[in-house]
Each structure stands twice: as structure tokens, then as C-alpha cells.
Coordinates of C-alpha atoms in Angstrom, one line a residue:
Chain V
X1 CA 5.2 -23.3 -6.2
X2 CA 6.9 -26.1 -8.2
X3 CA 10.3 -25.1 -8.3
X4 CA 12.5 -26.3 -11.5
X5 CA 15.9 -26.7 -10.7
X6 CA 18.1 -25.2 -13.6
X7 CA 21.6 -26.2 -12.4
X8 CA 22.5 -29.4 -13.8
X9 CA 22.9 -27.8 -17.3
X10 CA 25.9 -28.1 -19.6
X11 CA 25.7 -24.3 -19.6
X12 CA 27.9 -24.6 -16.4
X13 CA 30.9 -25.4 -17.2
X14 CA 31.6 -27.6 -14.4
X15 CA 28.3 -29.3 -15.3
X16 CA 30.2 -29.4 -19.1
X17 CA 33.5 -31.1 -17.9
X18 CA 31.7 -33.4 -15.3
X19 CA 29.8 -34.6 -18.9
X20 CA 32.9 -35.0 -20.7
X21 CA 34.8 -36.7 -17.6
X22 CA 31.9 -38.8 -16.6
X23 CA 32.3 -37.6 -13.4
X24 CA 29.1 -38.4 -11.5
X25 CA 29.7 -36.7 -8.1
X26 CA 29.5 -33.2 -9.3
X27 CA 26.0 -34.1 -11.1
X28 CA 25.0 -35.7 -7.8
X29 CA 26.2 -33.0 -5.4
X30 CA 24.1 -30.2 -8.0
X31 CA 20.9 -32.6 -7.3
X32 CA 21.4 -32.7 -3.3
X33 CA 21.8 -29.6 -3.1
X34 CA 19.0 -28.1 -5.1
X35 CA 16.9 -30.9 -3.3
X36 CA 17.9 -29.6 0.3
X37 CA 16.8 -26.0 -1.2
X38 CA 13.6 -26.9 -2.6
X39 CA 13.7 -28.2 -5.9
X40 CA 10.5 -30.2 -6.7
X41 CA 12.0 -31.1 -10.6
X42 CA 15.5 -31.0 -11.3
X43 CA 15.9 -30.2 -15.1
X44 CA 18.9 -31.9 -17.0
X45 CA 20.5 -30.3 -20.0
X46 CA 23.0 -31.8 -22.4
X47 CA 23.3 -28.8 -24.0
X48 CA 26.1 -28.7 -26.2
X49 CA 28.6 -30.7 -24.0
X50 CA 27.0 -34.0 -26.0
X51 CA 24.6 -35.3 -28.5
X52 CA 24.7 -38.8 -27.6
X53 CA 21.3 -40.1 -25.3
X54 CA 24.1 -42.0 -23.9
X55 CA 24.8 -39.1 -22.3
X56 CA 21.8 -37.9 -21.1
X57 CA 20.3 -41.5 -19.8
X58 CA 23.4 -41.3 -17.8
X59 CA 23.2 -37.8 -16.6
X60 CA 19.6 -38.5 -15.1
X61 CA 21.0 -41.8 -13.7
X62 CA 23.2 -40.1 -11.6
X63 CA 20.4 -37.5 -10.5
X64 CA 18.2 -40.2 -9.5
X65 CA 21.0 -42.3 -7.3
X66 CA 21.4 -38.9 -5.2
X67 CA 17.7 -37.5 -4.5
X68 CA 13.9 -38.8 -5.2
X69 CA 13.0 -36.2 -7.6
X70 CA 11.0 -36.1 -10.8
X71 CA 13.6 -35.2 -14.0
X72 CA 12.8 -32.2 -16.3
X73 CA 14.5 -33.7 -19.5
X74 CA 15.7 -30.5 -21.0
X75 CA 15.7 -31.6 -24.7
X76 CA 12.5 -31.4 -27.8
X77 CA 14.4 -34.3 -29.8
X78 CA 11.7 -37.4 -30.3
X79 CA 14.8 -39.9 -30.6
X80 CA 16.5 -38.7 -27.2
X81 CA 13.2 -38.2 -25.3
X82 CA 12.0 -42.2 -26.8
X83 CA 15.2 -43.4 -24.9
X84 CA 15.3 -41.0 -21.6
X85 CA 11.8 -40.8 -20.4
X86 CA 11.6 -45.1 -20.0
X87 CA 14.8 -44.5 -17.9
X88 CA 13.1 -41.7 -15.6
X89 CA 11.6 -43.6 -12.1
X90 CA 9.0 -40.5 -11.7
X91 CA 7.2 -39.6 -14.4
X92 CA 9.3 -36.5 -16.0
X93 CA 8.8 -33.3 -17.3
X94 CA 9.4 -32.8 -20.9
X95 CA 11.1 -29.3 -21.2
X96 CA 9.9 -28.5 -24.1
X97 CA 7.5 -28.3 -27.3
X98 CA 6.4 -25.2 -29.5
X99 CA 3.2 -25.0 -31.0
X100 CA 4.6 -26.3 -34.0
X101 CA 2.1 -28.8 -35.4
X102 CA 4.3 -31.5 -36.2
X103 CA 6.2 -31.1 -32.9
X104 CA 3.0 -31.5 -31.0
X105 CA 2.1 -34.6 -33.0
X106 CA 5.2 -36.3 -32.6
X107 CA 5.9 -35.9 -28.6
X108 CA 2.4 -35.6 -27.2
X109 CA 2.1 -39.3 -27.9
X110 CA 5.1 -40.1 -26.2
X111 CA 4.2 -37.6 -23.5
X112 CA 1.0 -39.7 -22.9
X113 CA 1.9 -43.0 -23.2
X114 CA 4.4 -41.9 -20.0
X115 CA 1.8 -40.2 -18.0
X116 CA 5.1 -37.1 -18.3
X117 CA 3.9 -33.8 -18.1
X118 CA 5.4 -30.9 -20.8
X119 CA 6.4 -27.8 -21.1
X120 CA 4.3 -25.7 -24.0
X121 CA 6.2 -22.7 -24.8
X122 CA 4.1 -20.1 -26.7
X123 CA 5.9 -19.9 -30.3
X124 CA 5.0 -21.0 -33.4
X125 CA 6.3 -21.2 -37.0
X126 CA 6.2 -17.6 -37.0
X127 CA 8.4 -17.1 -34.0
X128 CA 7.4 -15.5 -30.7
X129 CA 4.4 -13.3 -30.2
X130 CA 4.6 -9.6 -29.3
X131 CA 1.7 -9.7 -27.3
X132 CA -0.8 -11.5 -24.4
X133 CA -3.6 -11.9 -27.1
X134 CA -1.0 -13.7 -29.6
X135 CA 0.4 -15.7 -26.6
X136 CA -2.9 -16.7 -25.2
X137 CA -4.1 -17.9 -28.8
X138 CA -0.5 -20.1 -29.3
X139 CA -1.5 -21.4 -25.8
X140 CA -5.0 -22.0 -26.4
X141 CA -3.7 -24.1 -29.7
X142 CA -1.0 -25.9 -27.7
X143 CA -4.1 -26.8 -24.9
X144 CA -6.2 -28.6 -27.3
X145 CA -3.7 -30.8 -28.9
X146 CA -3.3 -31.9 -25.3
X147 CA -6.8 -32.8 -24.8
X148 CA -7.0 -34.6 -27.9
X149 CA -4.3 -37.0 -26.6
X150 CA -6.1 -37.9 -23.7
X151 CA -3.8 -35.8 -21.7
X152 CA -4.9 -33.5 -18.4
X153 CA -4.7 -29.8 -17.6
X154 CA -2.5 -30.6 -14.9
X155 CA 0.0 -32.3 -17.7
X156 CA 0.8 -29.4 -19.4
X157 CA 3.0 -26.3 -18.3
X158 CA 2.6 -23.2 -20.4
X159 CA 5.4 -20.9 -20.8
X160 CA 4.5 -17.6 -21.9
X161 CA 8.3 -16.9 -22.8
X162 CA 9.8 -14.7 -21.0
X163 CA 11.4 -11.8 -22.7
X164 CA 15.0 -9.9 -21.2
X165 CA 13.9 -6.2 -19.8
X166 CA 16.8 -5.1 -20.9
X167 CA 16.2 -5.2 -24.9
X168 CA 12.6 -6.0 -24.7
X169 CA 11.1 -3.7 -22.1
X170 CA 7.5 -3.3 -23.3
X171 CA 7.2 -7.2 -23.1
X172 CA 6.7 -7.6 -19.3
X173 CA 3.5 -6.6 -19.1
X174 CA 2.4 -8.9 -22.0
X175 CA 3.7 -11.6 -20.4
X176 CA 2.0 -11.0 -17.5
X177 CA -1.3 -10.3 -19.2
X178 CA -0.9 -13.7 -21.1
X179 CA -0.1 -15.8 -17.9
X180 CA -3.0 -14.7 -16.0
X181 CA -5.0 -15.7 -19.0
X182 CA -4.1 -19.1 -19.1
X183 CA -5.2 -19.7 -16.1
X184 CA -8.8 -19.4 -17.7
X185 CA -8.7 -22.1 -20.0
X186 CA -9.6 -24.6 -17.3
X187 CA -10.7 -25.7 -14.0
X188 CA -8.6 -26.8 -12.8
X189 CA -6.2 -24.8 -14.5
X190 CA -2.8 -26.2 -16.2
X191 CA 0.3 -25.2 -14.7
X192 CA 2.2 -21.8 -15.7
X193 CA 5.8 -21.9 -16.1
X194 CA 8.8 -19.5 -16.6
X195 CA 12.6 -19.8 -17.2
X196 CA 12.8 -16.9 -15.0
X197 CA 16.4 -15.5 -15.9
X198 CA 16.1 -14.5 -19.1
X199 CA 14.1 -11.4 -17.7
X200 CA 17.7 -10.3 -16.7
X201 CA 19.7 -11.5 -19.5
X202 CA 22.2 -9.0 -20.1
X203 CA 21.2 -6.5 -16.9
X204 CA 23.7 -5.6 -14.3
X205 CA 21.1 -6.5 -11.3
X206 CA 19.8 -9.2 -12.4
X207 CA 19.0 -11.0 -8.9
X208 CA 16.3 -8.2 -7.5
X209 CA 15.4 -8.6 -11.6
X210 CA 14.5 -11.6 -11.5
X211 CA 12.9 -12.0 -7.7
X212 CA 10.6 -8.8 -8.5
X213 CA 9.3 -10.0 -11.8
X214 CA 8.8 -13.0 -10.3
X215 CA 7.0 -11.7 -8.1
X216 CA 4.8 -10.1 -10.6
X217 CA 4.7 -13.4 -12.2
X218 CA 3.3 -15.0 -8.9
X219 CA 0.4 -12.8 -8.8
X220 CA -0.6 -13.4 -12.3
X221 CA -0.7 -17.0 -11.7
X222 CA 2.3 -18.6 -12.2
X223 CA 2.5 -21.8 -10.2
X224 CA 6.0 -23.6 -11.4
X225 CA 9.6 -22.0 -12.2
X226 CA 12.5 -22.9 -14.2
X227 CA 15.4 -21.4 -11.6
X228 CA 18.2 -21.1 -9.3
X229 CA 16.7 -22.5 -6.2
X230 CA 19.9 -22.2 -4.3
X231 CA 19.0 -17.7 -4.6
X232 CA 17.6 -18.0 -0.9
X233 CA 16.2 -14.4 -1.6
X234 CA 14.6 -15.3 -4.5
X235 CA 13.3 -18.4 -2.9
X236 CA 11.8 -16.3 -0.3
X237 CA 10.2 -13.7 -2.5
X238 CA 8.5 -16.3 -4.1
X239 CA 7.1 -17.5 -1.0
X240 CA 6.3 -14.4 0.3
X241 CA 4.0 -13.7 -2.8
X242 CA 2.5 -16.9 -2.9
X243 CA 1.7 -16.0 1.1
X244 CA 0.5 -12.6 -0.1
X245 CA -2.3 -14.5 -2.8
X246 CA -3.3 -16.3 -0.3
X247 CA -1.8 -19.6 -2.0
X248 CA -0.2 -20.7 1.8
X249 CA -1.1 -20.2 5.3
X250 CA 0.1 -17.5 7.0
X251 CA 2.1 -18.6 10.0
X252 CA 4.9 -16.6 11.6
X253 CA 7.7 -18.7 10.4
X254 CA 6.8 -19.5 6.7
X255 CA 10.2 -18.5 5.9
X256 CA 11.2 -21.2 8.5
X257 CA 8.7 -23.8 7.7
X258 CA 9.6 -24.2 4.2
X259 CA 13.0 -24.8 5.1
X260 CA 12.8 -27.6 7.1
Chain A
X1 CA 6.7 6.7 -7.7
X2 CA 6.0 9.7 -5.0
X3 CA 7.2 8.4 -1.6
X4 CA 6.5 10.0 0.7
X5 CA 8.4 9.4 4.1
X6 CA 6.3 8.5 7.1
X7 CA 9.3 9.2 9.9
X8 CA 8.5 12.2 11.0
X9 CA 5.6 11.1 13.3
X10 CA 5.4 11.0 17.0
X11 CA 4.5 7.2 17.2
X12 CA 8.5 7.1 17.1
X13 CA 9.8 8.2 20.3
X14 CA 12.5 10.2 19.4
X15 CA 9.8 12.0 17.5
X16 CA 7.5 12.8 20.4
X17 CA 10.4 13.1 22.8
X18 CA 11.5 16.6 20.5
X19 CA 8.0 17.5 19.8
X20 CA 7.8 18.1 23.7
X21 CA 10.7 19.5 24.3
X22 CA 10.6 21.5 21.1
X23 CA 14.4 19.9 19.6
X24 CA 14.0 21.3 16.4
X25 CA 17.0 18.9 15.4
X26 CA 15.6 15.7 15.5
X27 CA 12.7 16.7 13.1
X28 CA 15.4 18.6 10.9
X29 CA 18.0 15.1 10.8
X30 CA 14.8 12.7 9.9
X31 CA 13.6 15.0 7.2
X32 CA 17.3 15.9 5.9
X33 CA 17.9 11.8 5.9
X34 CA 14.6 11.0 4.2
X35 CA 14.9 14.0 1.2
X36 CA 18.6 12.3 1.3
X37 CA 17.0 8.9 0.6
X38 CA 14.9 9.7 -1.8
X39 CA 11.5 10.8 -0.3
X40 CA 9.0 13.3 -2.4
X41 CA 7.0 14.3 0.5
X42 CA 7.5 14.0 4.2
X43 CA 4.7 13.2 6.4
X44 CA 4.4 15.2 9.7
X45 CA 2.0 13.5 12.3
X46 CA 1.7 15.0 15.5
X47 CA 0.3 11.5 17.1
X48 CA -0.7 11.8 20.8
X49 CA 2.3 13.8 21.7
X50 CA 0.0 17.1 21.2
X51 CA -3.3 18.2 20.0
X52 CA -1.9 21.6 19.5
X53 CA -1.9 22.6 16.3
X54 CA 1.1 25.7 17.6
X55 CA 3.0 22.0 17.6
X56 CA 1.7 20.6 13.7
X57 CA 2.9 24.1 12.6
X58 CA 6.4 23.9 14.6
X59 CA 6.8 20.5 12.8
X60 CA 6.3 22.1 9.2
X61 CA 8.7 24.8 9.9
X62 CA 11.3 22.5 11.2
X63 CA 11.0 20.2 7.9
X64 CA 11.0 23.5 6.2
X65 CA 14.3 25.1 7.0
X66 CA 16.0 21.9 6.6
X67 CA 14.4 20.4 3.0
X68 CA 12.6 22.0 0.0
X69 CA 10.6 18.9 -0.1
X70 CA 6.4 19.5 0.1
X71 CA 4.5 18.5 3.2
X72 CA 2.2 15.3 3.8
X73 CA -0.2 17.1 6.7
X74 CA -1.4 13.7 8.6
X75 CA -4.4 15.1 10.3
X76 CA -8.0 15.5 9.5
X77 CA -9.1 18.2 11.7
X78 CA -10.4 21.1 10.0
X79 CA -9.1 23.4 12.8
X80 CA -5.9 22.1 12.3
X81 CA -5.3 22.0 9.0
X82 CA -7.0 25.7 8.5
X83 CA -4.1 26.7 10.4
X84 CA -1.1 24.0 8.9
X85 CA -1.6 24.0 5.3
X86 CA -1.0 28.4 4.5
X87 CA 2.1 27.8 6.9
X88 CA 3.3 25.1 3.7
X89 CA 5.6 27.2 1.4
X90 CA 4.1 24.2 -1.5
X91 CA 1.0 22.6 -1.7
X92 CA 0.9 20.0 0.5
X93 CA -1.0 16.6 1.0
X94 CA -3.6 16.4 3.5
X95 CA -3.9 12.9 5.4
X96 CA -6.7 12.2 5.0
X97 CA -10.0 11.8 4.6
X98 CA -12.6 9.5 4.4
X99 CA -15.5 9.0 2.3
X100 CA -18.1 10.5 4.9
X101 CA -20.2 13.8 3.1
X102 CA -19.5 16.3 6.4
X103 CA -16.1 15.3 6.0
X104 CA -15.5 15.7 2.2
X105 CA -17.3 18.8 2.3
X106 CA -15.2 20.1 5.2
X107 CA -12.0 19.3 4.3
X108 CA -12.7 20.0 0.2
X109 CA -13.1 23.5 0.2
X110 CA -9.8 24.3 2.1
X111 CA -7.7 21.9 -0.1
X112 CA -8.8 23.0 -3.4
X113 CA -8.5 27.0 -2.0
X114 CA -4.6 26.5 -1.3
X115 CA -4.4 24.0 -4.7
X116 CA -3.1 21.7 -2.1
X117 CA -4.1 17.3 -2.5
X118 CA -5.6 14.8 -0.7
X119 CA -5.6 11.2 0.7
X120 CA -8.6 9.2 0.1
X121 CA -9.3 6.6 2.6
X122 CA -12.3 4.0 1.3
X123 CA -14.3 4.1 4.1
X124 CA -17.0 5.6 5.0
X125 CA -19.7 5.4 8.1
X126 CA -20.2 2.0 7.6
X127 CA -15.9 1.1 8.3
X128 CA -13.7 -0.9 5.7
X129 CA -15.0 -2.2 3.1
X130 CA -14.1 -5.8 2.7
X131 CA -14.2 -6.5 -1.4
X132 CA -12.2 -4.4 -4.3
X133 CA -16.1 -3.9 -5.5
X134 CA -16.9 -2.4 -2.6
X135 CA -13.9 -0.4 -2.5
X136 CA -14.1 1.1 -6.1
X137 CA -17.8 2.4 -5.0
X138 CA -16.1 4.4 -2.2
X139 CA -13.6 5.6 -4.2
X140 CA -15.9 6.6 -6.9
X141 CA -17.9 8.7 -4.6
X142 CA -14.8 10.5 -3.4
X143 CA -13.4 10.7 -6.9
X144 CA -17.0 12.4 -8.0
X145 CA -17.2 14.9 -4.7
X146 CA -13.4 16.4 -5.7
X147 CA -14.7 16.9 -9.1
X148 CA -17.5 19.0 -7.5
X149 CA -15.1 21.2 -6.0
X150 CA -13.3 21.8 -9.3
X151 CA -10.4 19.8 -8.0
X152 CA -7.9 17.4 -10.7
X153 CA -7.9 14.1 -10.6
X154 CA -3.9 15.1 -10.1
X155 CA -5.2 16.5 -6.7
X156 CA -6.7 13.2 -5.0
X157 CA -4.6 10.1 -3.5
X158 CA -7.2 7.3 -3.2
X159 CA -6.1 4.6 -0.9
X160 CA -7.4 1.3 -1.2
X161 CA -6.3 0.8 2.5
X162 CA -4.3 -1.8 3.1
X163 CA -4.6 -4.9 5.7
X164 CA -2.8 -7.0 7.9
X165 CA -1.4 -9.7 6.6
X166 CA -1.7 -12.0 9.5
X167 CA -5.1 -11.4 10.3
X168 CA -7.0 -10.6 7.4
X169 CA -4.6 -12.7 4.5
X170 CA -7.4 -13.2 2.1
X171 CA -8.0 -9.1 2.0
X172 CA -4.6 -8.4 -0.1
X173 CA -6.3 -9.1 -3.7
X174 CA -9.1 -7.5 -3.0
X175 CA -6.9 -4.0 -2.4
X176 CA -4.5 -5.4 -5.6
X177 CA -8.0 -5.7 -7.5
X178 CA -9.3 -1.8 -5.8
X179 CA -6.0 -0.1 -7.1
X180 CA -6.1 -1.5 -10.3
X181 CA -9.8 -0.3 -11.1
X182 CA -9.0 3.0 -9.5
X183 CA -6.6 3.7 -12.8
X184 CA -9.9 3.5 -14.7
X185 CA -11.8 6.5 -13.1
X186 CA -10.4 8.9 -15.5
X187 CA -7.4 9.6 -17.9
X188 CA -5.2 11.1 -16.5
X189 CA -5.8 9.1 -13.4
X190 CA -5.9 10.0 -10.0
X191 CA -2.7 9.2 -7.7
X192 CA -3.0 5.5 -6.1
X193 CA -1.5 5.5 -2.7
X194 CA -0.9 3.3 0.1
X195 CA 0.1 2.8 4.2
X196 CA 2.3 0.3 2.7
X197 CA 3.9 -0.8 6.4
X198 CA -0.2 -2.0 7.8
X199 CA 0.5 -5.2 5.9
X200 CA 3.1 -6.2 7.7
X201 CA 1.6 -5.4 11.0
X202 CA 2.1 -8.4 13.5
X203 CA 3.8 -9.9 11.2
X204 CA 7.3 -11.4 11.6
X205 CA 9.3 -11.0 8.6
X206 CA 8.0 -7.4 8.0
X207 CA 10.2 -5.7 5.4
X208 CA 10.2 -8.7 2.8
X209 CA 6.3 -8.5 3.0
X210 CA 6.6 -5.0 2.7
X211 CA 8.3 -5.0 -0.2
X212 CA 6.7 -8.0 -1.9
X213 CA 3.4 -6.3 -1.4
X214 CA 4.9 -2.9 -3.0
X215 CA 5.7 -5.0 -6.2
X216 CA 2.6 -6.2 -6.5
X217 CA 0.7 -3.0 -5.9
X218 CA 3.3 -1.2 -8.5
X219 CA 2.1 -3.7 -10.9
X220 CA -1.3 -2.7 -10.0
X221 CA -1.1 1.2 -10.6
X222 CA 0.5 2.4 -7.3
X223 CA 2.5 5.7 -8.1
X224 CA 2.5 6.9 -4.2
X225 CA 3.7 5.3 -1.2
X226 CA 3.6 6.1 2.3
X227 CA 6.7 4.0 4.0
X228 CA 10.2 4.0 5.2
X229 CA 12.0 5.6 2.8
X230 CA 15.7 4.6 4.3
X231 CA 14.4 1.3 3.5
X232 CA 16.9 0.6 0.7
X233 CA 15.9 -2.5 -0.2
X234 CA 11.9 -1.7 -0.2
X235 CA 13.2 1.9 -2.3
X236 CA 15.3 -0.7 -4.9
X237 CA 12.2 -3.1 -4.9
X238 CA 9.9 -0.6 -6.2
X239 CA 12.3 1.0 -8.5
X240 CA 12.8 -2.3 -10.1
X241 CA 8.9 -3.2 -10.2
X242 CA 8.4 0.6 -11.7
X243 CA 11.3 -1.0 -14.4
X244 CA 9.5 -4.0 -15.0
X245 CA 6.2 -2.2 -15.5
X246 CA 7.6 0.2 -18.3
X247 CA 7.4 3.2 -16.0
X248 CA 10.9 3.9 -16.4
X249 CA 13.3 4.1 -18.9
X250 CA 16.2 0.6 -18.9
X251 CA 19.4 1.6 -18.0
X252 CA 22.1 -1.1 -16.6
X253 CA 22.7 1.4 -13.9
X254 CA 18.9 2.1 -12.9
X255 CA 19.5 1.9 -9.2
X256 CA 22.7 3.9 -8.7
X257 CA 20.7 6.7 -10.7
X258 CA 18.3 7.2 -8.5
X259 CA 20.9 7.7 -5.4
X260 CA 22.2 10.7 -7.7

């Protein structure tokens, strides 16, 4: 699993003030500690604290003083990607296009000329699809534009949006229909992605939420995740299910192993 | 989801101490806990503590005057069950039988004269199978000898059986692939059931493989579980997977409901 750490976003409102205040230490001490739990990317998200790349060049600065991770630039904007993505030492994550023509067109090239990888999230003009044949057609559109940029499989991570259960309840399984699709458009396959909260956004239990349809999620093929990698429980479902598809070894102390 | 409570089963000592010294209030506390907890059935398995079937009948009336829950008969002796099942006050589940033809056409007859159901274990003289194709063939042949007998599809409970874990890891999708072909049979479908604690067996971390397995099966078609049904956190993790799946209907307080 390539787990996406989601804390370092201005949605957090000490992530917000440490923005405003320039204070670097609580950025830094988000990135060790997602990195001592797992975190393979660590996404950064200006959100609304700033609009100024500024910003953002020096939010990923900080990130990459603390830990040796990869960046998941949380932001679709051509002029703030043109600046952040030189400044990244790993080739980043770009998080994220639609299937909007002219969005494709205009960061793919960028995308490219990076070696980056991006996230493909399976809207278009008309808004999000109802359904695993409407998301596996936006995804099959977003996975030739990549291959007509020279770009690899292994470059692109498709979201297949999820949906909260709450208000949306008939969406899961669509989801879960269109992920295990997408794993058929290749060999190897590209990766398949999820900002795994939303499923509870607005429930009351949304941890066992979002660690079951994860879950779900892993045996559908999903291989990377947009989440909070400091949920130990969630961490270990995950791993658990990946152990279950026979993605890991079994040993006795997987649990344990990982950890270290 | 039917659970159905495996406690009651003299591979627990307490269980085959008061099975030979005939404590009626052991069996009465597991059951009374279990139908507490949650259980649809209760499984009564006389093990090794007795081949008596003045014993299996003992059990059922203990369960009896304690819980108005119906009886999961684990045994596939003829004589015994010939006995057990017109002691049931409702039509219980026999456990179980295999695909062999002397023992279909055995056991049949006596289960669809007392409208009782049945377990379905995919095996037959040649042992497990080891592929979900192979698996669907067995269960087809049991699903077509219950039809002969003018049984429901309501009345059978194929099992995919479920493997270790630890010693056969690469076994799991084949039995996620089984169940979700054994939906497919007819419409409505038979019941899809499972040992759900053999996947665990050997294992270390036992009751989060237990209960990531149950998610995935759930998202497979499982509606019937044999397991520990104090297990709170296996019971929420399968409440939440039946959620996810659309099997139930959203509320915020989905879990305290079901204690109700």
C-alpha cells in the first residue's frame, strides 16, 4: 500500500495558523510523525489559509528538511504546480486533475517533463458519475491522455471518488465495481487511489467507516490512500487485507514488521 | 446477516465439563449471552465429549428453556439427527453436509420432512477443492440435489469453506471468488455461510483477520456466519460492511440499534 499522508492540510487549523505564523516546527513535527507511522507521500494543502506559491514552496520546504519523502502537492493550479514541482527533491505527486480536456492538456505536460506522477479523479464537465461504467469510461479517457504524453501506467493514480455513505449510500458498491475495473486497463496496472474519509463525511462512526470500506476497497484493487496514517487501527486493517489478497507474506508478526 | 453462535460446543471445556456432568447452567448462560449479543441461531456440537445422541438432545433442551432462538444441529449422523431435529420446537440448521450422493440423499429427506435447512460444505470424496471454479461445481451439485427433494433455495447454506490463513494464504480469493458466484445459482439465492474463525487458525493476530476476512466475504454475498458472536468488534465489523454494501438502511446510530 502507498499510504498518502493527509495531515499537513490547512483544513487543520493548527496546520492554518502554523501557515499564517510561518511557523515551521509544527509542519515538520506533522511530517515526522506521519513518516514514523508509515506515510510513503505526505500531501501538502494550502487550502484556503493562502494563495501565494510562496506559501506552498515553503510549506514543502519544511516537509522535506524533516523526513525523505516524496510531496503530494495538493493543488490543480498550472501557475502554483510550474513553481512547486521544480522545488520537490523526489519526484511528487500531483493531487489532482479531472478529466477535463483542457486540464489534462495543460498539467500532463508539466507532469511529464517532471517524471511526477498524478492523481486522475473520475469527473468530468458534467460532474461526477453515478456509476462503475460511467467512472470506468472517465478513467479510461483520463488513461489515454497519459499515454499520449509519454507518460507510464505506474504515473497515474485513479480516483474513483469516493462518495459519503451517509447521503450517498447506493454509491459504494459502484465505487468498488469501478476500482476493480481499472485495474484492467493495463499490465502492469496504474495505481488506484482514494481520499478515504469522505466515506464518513457526516457519520457518527466514522473510524470503523472508513477502515471497513477500506477494506472493501483493498480487495477491489486499491493500492495507494489519501489518509490519516496516524489511525493505527486503520493502518492495520489495511494491512491485514492486503495480507488476506495475498499482496504480503504472511508471517506471524506483520502487524509488528511493518512497524519497525 | 444470520449469526449464528458457535459457543455452545464441547471443544470449550466449560462446555464438555457440563455436558458430563449434565450442568444445565452453563449451556443455558452461553446461549442466554449469545441471543443477548445478538446471535440468530446457536450451534450445539457435542464434540468428543459424547457420542450419545440422549446428550445432543439434552443440549437442545437446555438452549431451549433458556432462548427462543432456532438450533444449528452440528452433526451429520443420520441417527443423530433422526432423533435431534423433532426435539427442535423451530426448524433448525443441520451442520452439515457434504457433497457426497449417500450423504445428500441421507440427510435430504429428513431435513426437507421437518422444513428444517442445511449447511453445504464443498467437498466431496475427492477433499477440498482448491479453486472458486472448483468450488462453484460442488456447490452446484448440492444446490441441484436440494432442488430434487423439493427443498428452497431459502433452505440450503453453501459454504465455500474457509482456510487457514497461515498455511494456505493464496486460498482466500478463491473462497471470496466461490461466494460471490454462489449468489448467481438462483434468485432468490441460497444462504452463503462461513466457519469464519478457520482463517485465523494458527494465526497470531486472530480477531482482526477474522474480522477483515468477514468484510470482505460480506462484500462478497455472505448473509450467514458461524463465529463468536460476543465478539463486538467482529459483530460491528460486519454490521458496518452490511452498511457499506446497501444491505441496511443509514442511520448515524446503526450500531447502538442493533444492541436494542
Amino acid at each position: 500500500m502507498i499510504f498518502i499522508g493527509e495531515r499537513i492540510n490547512a483544513g487543520f487549523k493548527e496546520i492554518k495558523e502554523a501557515i499564517i505564523n510561518k511557523d515551521g516546527s509544527v509542519i515538520r513535527e506533522s511530517a515526522r510523525k506521519q513518516a514514523d507511522a508509515g506515510a510513503n507521500y505526505l500531501d501538502v494543502c494550502l487550502g484556503t489559509a493562502s494563495a501565494n506559491v510562496e506559501d506552498l514552496v515553503w510549506m514543502i520546504e519544511q516537509v522535506q528538511a524533516e523526513v525523505d519523502l516524496p510531496i503530494s502537492i495538493d493543488n490543480n493550479k498550472i501557475s502554483m504546480l510550474q513553481e512547486a514541482i521544480p522545488v520537490c527533491k523526489r519526484p511528487p505527486l500531483v493531487n489532482s486533475t479531472t478529466a477535463v480536456d483542457e486540464k489534462l492538456d495543460s498539467l500532463l505536460p508539466l507532469v511529464a517533463k517532471y517524471k511526477a506522477s498524478i492523481i486522475g479523479l473520475v469527473m468530468d464537465e458534467t460532474g461526477s458519475p453515478k456509476t462503475a461504467d460511467k467512472r470506468v469510461e472517465i478513467g479510461g479517457k483520463i488513461f489515454a491522455k497519459i499515454l499520449e504524453y509519454d507518460m507510464s501506467p505506474e504515473q497515474l493514480f485513479l480516483d474513483p471518488i469516493i462518495m459519503p455513505l451517509k447521503f450517498m449510500q447506493e454509491q459504494s458498491t459502484e465505487i468498488l465495481g469501478a476500482a476493480s475495473q481499472f485495474r484492467l486497463f493495463s499490465d502492469p496496472p496504474c495505481h488506484i487511489v482514494g481520499g478515504l474519509s469522505n466515506v464518513s463525511n457526516g457519520a457518527v462512526h466514522k473510524k470503523i467507516i472508513n477502515r471497513t470500506f477500506a477494506v472493501m476497497l483493498v480487495a477491489n484493487g486499491l493500492d495507494a490512500v489519501i489518509m490519516d496514517v496516524l489511525d493505527t487501527e486503520l493502518v492495520d486493517a489495511i494491512l491485514t487485507a492486503e495480507l488476506i489478497m495475498n499482496k504480503s507474506i504472511y508471517a506471524d508478526s506483520y502487524l509488528e514488521a511493518f512497524r519497525k
